[in-house]
mmCIF file of C-alpha atoms and ligand atoms in Angstrom:
data_model
loop_
_atom_site.group_PDB
_atom_site.id
_atom_site.type_symbol
_atom_site.label_atom_id
_atom_site.label_comp_id
_atom_site.label_asym_id
_atom_site.label_seq_id
_atom_site.Cartn_x
_atom_site.Cartn_y
_atom_site.Cartn_z
ATOM 1 C CA MET A 1 -63.607 50.126 69.662
ATOM 2 C CA ASP A 2 -64.343 52.966 71.883
ATOM 3 C CA ALA A 3 -61.422 54.559 73.872
ATOM 4 C CA GLY A 4 -61.044 54.885 77.514
ATOM 5 C CA ALA A 5 -62.780 53.283 80.217
ATOM 6 C CA THR A 6 -64.529 56.203 81.407
ATOM 7 C CA ALA A 7 -67.497 58.659 80.480
ATOM 8 C CA ARG A 8 -66.533 61.136 77.860
ATOM 9 C CA ARG A 9 -67.967 64.180 75.986
ATOM 10 C CA GLY A 10 -69.017 63.272 72.245
ATOM 11 C CA LEU A 11 -66.730 64.402 69.595
ATOM 12 C CA LEU A 12 -67.830 66.596 66.521
ATOM 13 C CA ILE A 13 -65.698 65.109 63.689
ATOM 14 C CA ILE A 14 -65.414 67.470 60.663
ATOM 15 C CA LEU A 15 -64.469 65.804 57.292
ATOM 16 C CA SER A 16 -63.663 68.367 54.514
ATOM 17 C CA SER A 17 -62.115 67.775 50.937
ATOM 18 C CA PRO A 18 -62.723 68.713 47.558
ATOM 19 C CA SER A 19 -65.515 66.651 45.684
ATOM 20 C CA GLY A 20 -63.674 63.590 44.322
ATOM 21 C CA ALA A 21 -61.072 63.017 47.269
ATOM 22 C CA GLY A 22 -62.940 60.009 48.546
ATOM 23 C CA LYS A 23 -64.706 61.864 51.389
ATOM 24 C CA SER A 24 -68.040 59.897 51.359
ATOM 25 C CA THR A 25 -66.246 56.436 51.335
ATOM 26 C CA LEU A 26 -64.214 57.295 54.230
ATOM 27 C CA ALA A 27 -66.956 58.473 56.127
ATOM 28 C CA ALA A 28 -68.667 55.494 55.580
ATOM 29 C CA ARG A 29 -65.667 53.378 56.312
ATOM 30 C CA LEU A 30 -65.376 55.288 59.803
ATOM 31 C CA ARG A 31 -69.013 54.470 60.707
ATOM 32 C CA ALA A 32 -68.408 51.064 59.497
ATOM 33 C CA TRP A 33 -65.352 50.659 62.102
ATOM 34 C CA ASP A 34 -67.617 52.126 64.928
ATOM 35 C CA PRO A 35 -71.488 52.136 63.973
ATOM 36 C CA THR A 36 -72.239 54.462 67.075
ATOM 37 C CA ILE A 37 -70.595 57.339 65.299
ATOM 38 C CA ARG A 38 -73.672 59.234 63.598
ATOM 39 C CA PHE A 39 -73.857 61.118 60.624
ATOM 40 C CA SER A 40 -75.067 64.678 60.595
ATOM 41 C CA VAL A 41 -77.401 64.723 57.843
ATOM 42 C CA SER A 42 -77.426 68.033 56.558
ATOM 43 C CA ALA A 43 -80.375 70.135 55.175
ATOM 44 C CA THR A 44 -80.053 71.026 51.277
ATOM 45 C CA THR A 45 -81.753 72.854 48.654
ATOM 46 C CA ARG A 46 -80.178 71.099 45.781
ATOM 47 C CA ALA A 47 -82.107 68.202 44.174
ATOM 48 C CA PRO A 48 -81.651 64.717 45.106
ATOM 49 C CA ARG A 49 -79.177 62.352 42.708
ATOM 50 C CA PRO A 50 -80.305 58.979 41.767
ATOM 51 C CA GLY A 51 -80.086 56.866 44.868
ATOM 52 C CA GLU A 52 -80.081 59.390 47.506
ATOM 53 C CA GLN A 53 -83.055 58.963 50.183
ATOM 54 C CA ASP A 54 -84.588 61.996 51.677
ATOM 55 C CA GLY A 55 -83.383 61.900 55.426
ATOM 56 C CA ARG A 56 -80.274 59.442 54.706
ATOM 57 C CA GLU A 57 -77.811 61.323 52.576
ATOM 58 C CA TYR A 58 -79.698 64.769 53.037
ATOM 59 C CA HIS A 59 -82.905 66.291 54.081
ATOM 60 C CA PHE A 60 -84.036 67.805 50.747
ATOM 61 C CA VAL A 61 -86.041 71.107 51.458
ATOM 62 C CA THR A 62 -87.210 74.106 49.399
ATOM 63 C CA ARG A 63 -85.306 77.330 49.774
ATOM 64 C CA ASP A 64 -88.341 78.752 52.036
ATOM 65 C CA ARG A 65 -88.041 75.920 54.340
ATOM 66 C CA PHE A 66 -84.240 76.270 54.420
ATOM 67 C CA ALA A 67 -84.718 80.218 55.376
ATOM 68 C CA ALA A 68 -87.499 79.328 57.943
ATOM 69 C CA MET A 69 -84.914 76.878 59.432
ATOM 70 C CA VAL A 70 -82.104 79.466 59.750
ATOM 71 C CA ALA A 71 -84.506 82.102 61.106
ATOM 72 C CA ALA A 72 -85.823 79.747 63.695
ATOM 73 C CA GLY A 73 -82.086 79.342 64.933
ATOM 74 C CA GLU A 74 -82.297 75.441 63.935
ATOM 75 C CA MET A 75 -79.065 75.525 61.938
ATOM 76 C CA LEU A 76 -75.810 74.984 63.818
ATOM 77 C CA GLU A 77 -73.872 76.198 60.713
ATOM 78 C CA HIS A 78 -75.217 77.061 57.050
ATOM 79 C CA ALA A 79 -73.467 78.158 53.702
ATOM 80 C CA GLU A 80 -74.029 78.380 49.998
ATOM 81 C CA VAL A 81 -71.958 75.813 48.095
ATOM 82 C CA PHE A 82 -72.088 75.721 44.392
ATOM 83 C CA GLY A 83 -75.233 77.927 44.302
ATOM 84 C CA ASN A 84 -77.078 75.359 46.697
ATOM 85 C CA LEU A 85 -77.564 76.140 50.435
ATOM 86 C CA TYR A 86 -76.705 73.679 52.957
ATOM 87 C CA GLY A 87 -76.779 73.537 56.759
ATOM 88 C CA SER A 88 -75.970 71.204 59.897
ATOM 89 C CA PRO A 89 -79.404 70.720 61.547
ATOM 90 C CA ARG A 90 -78.525 71.742 65.653
ATOM 91 C CA ALA A 91 -80.863 69.576 67.426
ATOM 92 C CA PRO A 92 -79.216 66.128 66.624
ATOM 93 C CA VAL A 93 -75.912 67.602 67.357
ATOM 94 C CA GLU A 94 -76.690 68.762 70.782
ATOM 95 C CA ARG A 95 -78.435 65.331 71.562
ATOM 96 C CA ALA A 96 -75.230 63.406 70.439
ATOM 97 C CA LEU A 97 -72.816 65.714 72.660
ATOM 98 C CA SER A 98 -75.092 65.115 75.796
ATOM 99 C CA GLU A 99 -75.169 61.623 74.993
ATOM 100 C CA GLY A 100 -71.461 61.267 74.631
ATOM 101 C CA VAL A 101 -71.835 60.348 71.296
ATOM 102 C CA ASP A 102 -69.772 61.212 68.223
ATOM 103 C CA MET A 103 -71.014 63.067 65.488
ATOM 104 C CA LEU A 104 -69.705 63.271 61.842
ATOM 105 C CA PHE A 105 -69.950 65.940 59.436
ATOM 106 C CA ASP A 106 -69.527 65.947 55.801
ATOM 107 C CA ILE A 107 -69.479 69.721 55.251
ATOM 108 C CA ASP A 108 -67.390 72.140 53.112
ATOM 109 C CA TRP A 109 -64.810 74.675 54.714
ATOM 110 C CA GLN A 110 -67.401 77.303 55.577
ATOM 111 C CA GLY A 111 -69.006 75.116 57.864
ATOM 112 C CA GLY A 112 -65.954 73.734 59.083
ATOM 113 C CA GLN A 113 -64.877 77.221 60.136
ATOM 114 C CA GLN A 114 -68.407 78.068 61.780
ATOM 115 C CA ILE A 115 -68.600 74.754 64.003
ATOM 116 C CA ALA A 116 -64.879 75.117 64.916
ATOM 117 C CA GLN A 117 -65.486 78.735 66.324
ATOM 118 C CA ALA A 118 -68.828 77.736 67.883
ATOM 119 C CA MET A 119 -67.948 74.643 69.798
ATOM 120 C CA ARG A 120 -64.026 74.544 69.518
ATOM 121 C CA ASP A 121 -63.193 72.116 72.295
ATOM 122 C CA ASP A 122 -65.393 69.584 70.750
ATOM 123 C CA VAL A 123 -64.214 69.904 67.269
ATOM 124 C CA VAL A 124 -62.027 67.358 65.395
ATOM 125 C CA SER A 125 -61.315 68.700 61.789
ATOM 126 C CA VAL A 126 -59.838 66.571 59.134
ATOM 127 C CA PHE A 127 -59.025 67.598 55.499
ATOM 128 C CA LEU A 128 -58.619 65.036 52.995
ATOM 129 C CA LEU A 129 -56.440 66.034 50.080
ATOM 130 C CA PRO A 130 -56.261 63.951 46.631
ATOM 131 C CA PRO A 131 -52.899 62.599 45.884
ATOM 132 C CA SER A 132 -52.458 64.510 42.758
ATOM 133 C CA ILE A 133 -54.340 67.157 40.694
ATOM 134 C CA ALA A 134 -54.230 64.480 37.753
ATOM 135 C CA ALA A 135 -56.004 62.107 40.000
ATOM 136 C CA LEU A 136 -58.700 64.208 41.060
ATOM 137 C CA GLU A 137 -59.253 65.414 37.506
ATOM 138 C CA ALA A 138 -59.652 61.633 36.478
ATOM 139 C CA ARG A 139 -62.461 61.297 39.572
ATOM 140 C CA LEU A 140 -64.186 64.404 38.353
ATOM 141 C CA THR A 141 -64.046 63.991 34.794
ATOM 142 C CA GLY A 142 -66.694 60.789 35.612
ATOM 143 C CA ARG A 143 -67.861 58.910 32.687
ATOM 144 C CA GLY A 144 -66.851 61.196 30.134
ATOM 145 C CA GLN A 145 -70.202 62.364 29.585
ATOM 146 C CA ASP A 146 -69.626 66.039 30.584
ATOM 147 C CA SER A 147 -68.456 68.916 28.506
ATOM 148 C CA ALA A 148 -64.967 70.346 29.170
ATOM 149 C CA THR A 149 -66.740 73.505 30.754
ATOM 150 C CA VAL A 150 -68.282 71.600 33.316
ATOM 151 C CA ILE A 151 -65.256 69.665 34.469
ATOM 152 C CA ALA A 152 -63.238 73.055 34.190
ATOM 153 C CA GLY A 153 -65.976 74.610 36.820
ATOM 154 C CA ARG A 154 -65.626 71.336 38.952
ATOM 155 C CA MET A 155 -61.694 71.671 39.202
ATOM 156 C CA ALA A 156 -61.897 75.283 40.057
ATOM 157 C CA ARG A 157 -64.280 74.385 42.862
ATOM 158 C CA ALA A 158 -62.024 71.545 44.004
ATOM 159 C CA ARG A 159 -58.887 74.106 43.993
ATOM 160 C CA ASP A 160 -60.921 76.494 46.157
ATOM 161 C CA GLU A 161 -61.978 74.155 48.605
ATOM 162 C CA ILE A 162 -58.042 72.945 48.633
ATOM 163 C CA SER A 163 -56.739 76.561 49.320
ATOM 164 C CA HIS A 164 -58.468 75.941 52.783
ATOM 165 C CA TRP A 165 -56.528 73.034 53.877
ATOM 166 C CA ALA A 166 -54.294 74.803 56.457
ATOM 167 C CA GLU A 167 -57.222 75.730 58.332
ATOM 168 C CA TYR A 168 -57.834 71.973 59.555
ATOM 169 C CA GLN A 169 -56.229 70.076 62.653
ATOM 170 C CA TYR A 170 -55.426 67.096 60.602
ATOM 171 C CA VAL A 171 -54.658 66.927 56.898
ATOM 172 C CA LEU A 172 -54.411 63.423 55.080
ATOM 173 C CA VAL A 173 -53.241 62.655 51.438
ATOM 174 C CA ASN A 174 -55.886 59.859 50.432
ATOM 175 C CA ASP A 175 -53.375 57.768 48.246
ATOM 176 C CA ASP A 176 -54.323 54.630 49.825
ATOM 177 C CA LEU A 177 -57.616 54.060 50.737
ATOM 178 C CA ALA A 178 -56.841 51.349 53.544
ATOM 179 C CA ALA A 179 -54.012 53.731 54.931
ATOM 180 C CA THR A 180 -56.156 56.697 54.919
ATOM 181 C CA GLU A 181 -58.889 54.985 56.811
ATOM 182 C CA ALA A 182 -56.262 53.600 59.217
ATOM 183 C CA TRP A 183 -55.184 57.317 59.918
ATOM 184 C CA LEU A 184 -58.615 58.498 60.278
ATOM 185 C CA VAL A 185 -59.336 55.660 63.099
ATOM 186 C CA ALA A 186 -56.159 56.699 64.749
ATOM 187 C CA ILE A 187 -57.191 60.369 65.008
ATOM 188 C CA VAL A 188 -60.430 59.689 66.237
ATOM 189 C CA THR A 189 -59.020 57.054 68.870
ATOM 190 C CA ALA A 190 -56.647 59.615 70.154
ATOM 191 C CA GLU A 191 -58.899 62.416 70.240
ATOM 192 C CA ARG A 192 -61.453 60.307 72.275
ATOM 193 C CA LEU A 193 -58.513 59.913 74.764
ATOM 194 C CA ARG A 194 -58.017 63.650 75.529
ATOM 195 C CA ARG A 195 -57.812 64.321 79.314
ATOM 196 C CA TYR A 196 -60.519 67.079 79.160
ATOM 197 C CA ARG A 197 -62.727 64.803 77.271
ATOM 198 C CA GLN A 198 -62.681 62.147 79.491
ATOM 199 C CA THR A 199 -65.357 63.528 81.991
ATOM 200 C CA GLY A 200 -65.459 60.543 84.114
ATOM 201 C CA LEU A 201 -61.755 60.712 85.058
ATOM 202 C CA THR A 202 -62.125 62.778 88.124
ATOM 203 C CA ALA A 203 -64.490 60.302 89.887
ATOM 204 C CA PHE A 204 -62.479 57.436 88.399
ATOM 205 C CA VAL A 205 -59.353 58.635 90.006
ATOM 206 C CA LYS A 206 -61.163 59.320 93.480
ATOM 207 C CA GLY A 207 -62.333 55.947 93.452
ATOM 208 C CA LEU A 208 -58.527 54.612 93.191
ATOM 209 C CA GLY A 209 -58.207 55.979 96.432
HETATM 210 N N1 LIG B 301 -71.062 74.068 55.223
HETATM 211 C C1 LIG B 301 -71.964 72.680 54.651
HETATM 212 N N2 LIG B 301 -71.332 72.271 53.689
HETATM 213 C C2 LIG B 301 -72.076 71.224 53.187
HETATM 214 C C3 LIG B 301 -73.195 70.531 54.153
HETATM 215 N N3 LIG B 301 -73.455 69.524 53.687
HETATM 216 C C4 LIG B 301 -72.547 69.182 52.633
HETATM 217 N N4 LIG B 301 -71.741 70.291 52.476
HETATM 218 C C5 LIG B 301 -70.462 70.112 51.432
HETATM 219 O O1 LIG B 301 -71.235 71.086 50.153
HETATM 220 C C6 LIG B 301 -70.486 70.272 49.279
HETATM 221 C C7 LIG B 301 -71.254 69.397 48.293
HETATM 222 O O2 LIG B 301 -71.995 68.558 48.369
HETATM 223 P P1 LIG B 301 -72.600 67.399 47.766
HETATM 224 O O3 LIG B 301 -74.037 68.322 47.013
HETATM 225 O O4 LIG B 301 -73.064 66.293 48.312
HETATM 226 O O5 LIG B 301 -71.850 67.409 46.250
HETATM 227 P P2 LIG B 301 -70.298 66.417 46.311
HETATM 228 O O6 LIG B 301 -69.482 67.783 45.627
HETATM 229 O O7 LIG B 301 -70.556 65.524 45.218
HETATM 230 O O8 LIG B 301 -70.177 66.018 47.804
HETATM 231 C C8 LIG B 301 -69.664 69.112 49.766
HETATM 232 O O9 LIG B 301 -68.248 70.002 50.017
HETATM 233 C C9 LIG B 301 -70.078 68.997 50.925
HETATM 234 O O10 LIG B 301 -69.099 68.703 52.062
HETATM 235 C C10 LIG B 301 -73.551 71.283 55.487
HETATM 236 O O11 LIG B 301 -74.510 71.225 56.159
HETATM 237 N N5 LIG B 301 -72.720 72.383 55.588
HETATM 238 MG MG1 LIG B 302 -70.959 64.515 49.112
#
């Protein structure tokens, strides 16, 4: 499951997509493939949805608490998305990197950009596209309980997120979940094997004599 025989640096795997493209499902599948991959639990000021648990999907915090975390330098990146604040806590990321453990981020393009700038060599960025706008609309229409205005708003936000596709290293069209999962696993496997990430190589090769 792990790639390579020698010690290596951890990866920061950034997964972005418009909402409704299957990002959460793929994130869960990647972590099922390799349970050592840690999920970066973001802080957010949005209200929990039914089924969401504080500390699992998100750390649900007040605006004041969020601002205090930012002021204290505790956020690796942060951004406003759809009127709510979201941010990735820094400490768990630094811990993971130093332990050679990979971390998965479900964040938007603004967060992806900030982390890519700050920690370029450790980042692998992947953007997920829906197979069609009709497929996305079907997902965002949900159970038919939302007004046309609400759905139109979701579609506008999705198009805005999609407009950033070219800022990512990898782009996957999520037409078939199993295929997309296999591609994602291939990307992570190959990225782990990059020479400069295999920090144990020099010692290993020396040992070869
Ligand atoms: N920049 C940034 N974006 C985040 C963070 N956490 C979540 N997001 C993004 O915020 C958006 C809204 O997420 P969410 O409230 O879970 O609603 P969703 O659209 O149903 O996934 C998604 O695009 C997430 O990827 C974070 O820590 N930083
Ligand atoms: Mg989400």
